[in-house]
Amino acid sequence: AQSVAQPEDQVNVAEGNPLTVKCTYSVSGNPYLFWYVQYPNRGLQFLLKYITGDNLVKGSYGFEAEFNKSQTSFHLKKPSALVSDSALYFCAVRVRRYGNNRLAFGKGNQVVVIP
Amino acid sequence: NAGVTQTPKFQVLKTGQSMTLQCAQDMNHEYMSWYRQDPGMGLRLIHYSVGAGITDQGEVPNGYNVSRSTTEDFPLRLLSAAPSQTSVYFCASSPGTGGSQPQHFGDGTRLSIL
């Protein structure tokens, strides 16, 4: 099945330390990959995407992600975490079904940045 | 600069009642979709639409209907509410239908079925 997996339920990191949120994918063909962030009582907000090209993708709020085809991974990173980065993070992949496109989301990772 | 607007924000229903969750976008996006979000399960696609007059089922369509009579509006109807439909519902839209553009999300409708 075409899907993404986010293996950790929660990621705890001290403020100022590097932040990594893991995502692996399973999809036939070339993947379209996305990261979204959700703050409490809000909808998801787009952070960045990988469609083609450079494996290192830069996005909003200082986040970046590295596409690794051999490891089928698309981990989200931030060099120095802020308390305001505490939120729920979702990885997603485009799925093609009967000629139509839709997104399959992972279950999400809660990130807690400790002051 | 409204983006995707969902109404209502909160709703409590009794088992067996029906209701419609409204979704409107002002960005002229072709693609619209409905998701439900449940703890530990991420977002699951209920129904989606690639343009006015065209809808299709997602992963969890049972108990829900949709229609797309205009580009702007994509309402979700619960036919006969069940406690298993207690969830947070999100509507989203994106330009084009190729899947390369990010989706824009509303702030959700929090629905409780008693």
mmCIF file of C-alpha atoms in Angstrom, chain A residues 30-70:
data_model
loop_
_atom_site.group_PDB
_atom_site.id
_atom_site.type_symbol
_atom_site.label_atom_id
_atom_site.label_comp_id
_atom_site.label_asym_id
_atom_site.label_seq_id
_atom_site.Cartn_x
_atom_site.Cartn_y
_atom_site.Cartn_z
ATOM 1 C CA ASN A 30 8.619 9.034 -7.931
ATOM 2 C CA PRO A 31 7.200 10.327 -4.655
ATOM 3 C CA TYR A 32 5.676 13.739 -3.997
ATOM 4 C CA LEU A 33 6.325 14.336 -0.291
ATOM 5 C CA PHE A 34 5.034 17.010 2.075
ATOM 6 C CA TRP A 35 5.404 18.168 5.665
ATOM 7 C CA TYR A 36 2.641 19.975 7.536
ATOM 8 C CA VAL A 37 2.438 21.427 11.051
ATOM 9 C CA GLN A 38 -0.667 21.701 13.246
ATOM 10 C CA TYR A 39 -0.991 24.029 16.224
ATOM 11 C CA PRO A 40 -3.728 23.448 18.836
ATOM 12 C CA ASN A 41 -7.266 23.988 17.566
ATOM 13 C CA ARG A 42 -6.035 24.932 14.095
ATOM 14 C CA GLY A 43 -5.882 23.305 10.683
ATOM 15 C CA LEU A 44 -2.702 21.977 9.114
ATOM 16 C CA GLN A 45 -0.207 24.437 7.699
ATOM 17 C CA PHE A 46 2.148 23.594 4.850
ATOM 18 C CA LEU A 47 5.881 23.626 5.697
ATOM 19 C CA LEU A 48 7.687 22.240 2.645
ATOM 20 C CA LYS A 49 7.556 19.724 -0.171
ATOM 21 C CA TYR A 50 9.770 17.562 -2.343
ATOM 22 C CA ILE A 51 8.704 16.996 -5.924
ATOM 23 C CA THR A 52 11.966 16.717 -7.827
ATOM 24 C CA GLY A 53 15.439 18.221 -7.888
ATOM 25 C CA ASP A 54 17.724 18.962 -4.947
ATOM 26 C CA ASN A 55 17.400 16.393 -2.175
ATOM 27 C CA LEU A 56 17.614 19.099 0.514
ATOM 28 C CA VAL A 57 14.435 21.131 0.609
ATOM 29 C CA LYS A 58 14.078 24.352 2.598
ATOM 30 C CA GLY A 59 10.730 25.500 3.928
ATOM 31 C CA SER A 60 8.952 27.842 6.303
ATOM 32 C CA TYR A 61 10.064 28.832 9.822
ATOM 33 C CA GLY A 62 13.647 27.592 9.312
ATOM 34 C CA PHE A 63 12.665 23.975 8.652
ATOM 35 C CA GLU A 64 14.291 21.782 6.029
ATOM 36 C CA ALA A 65 13.938 18.176 4.945
ATOM 37 C CA GLU A 66 16.224 15.708 3.220
ATOM 38 C CA PHE A 67 14.900 13.313 0.612
ATOM 39 C CA ASN A 68 16.783 10.011 0.639
ATOM 40 C CA LYS A 69 15.682 7.663 -2.122
ATOM 41 C CA SER A 70 17.807 4.699 -1.058
#
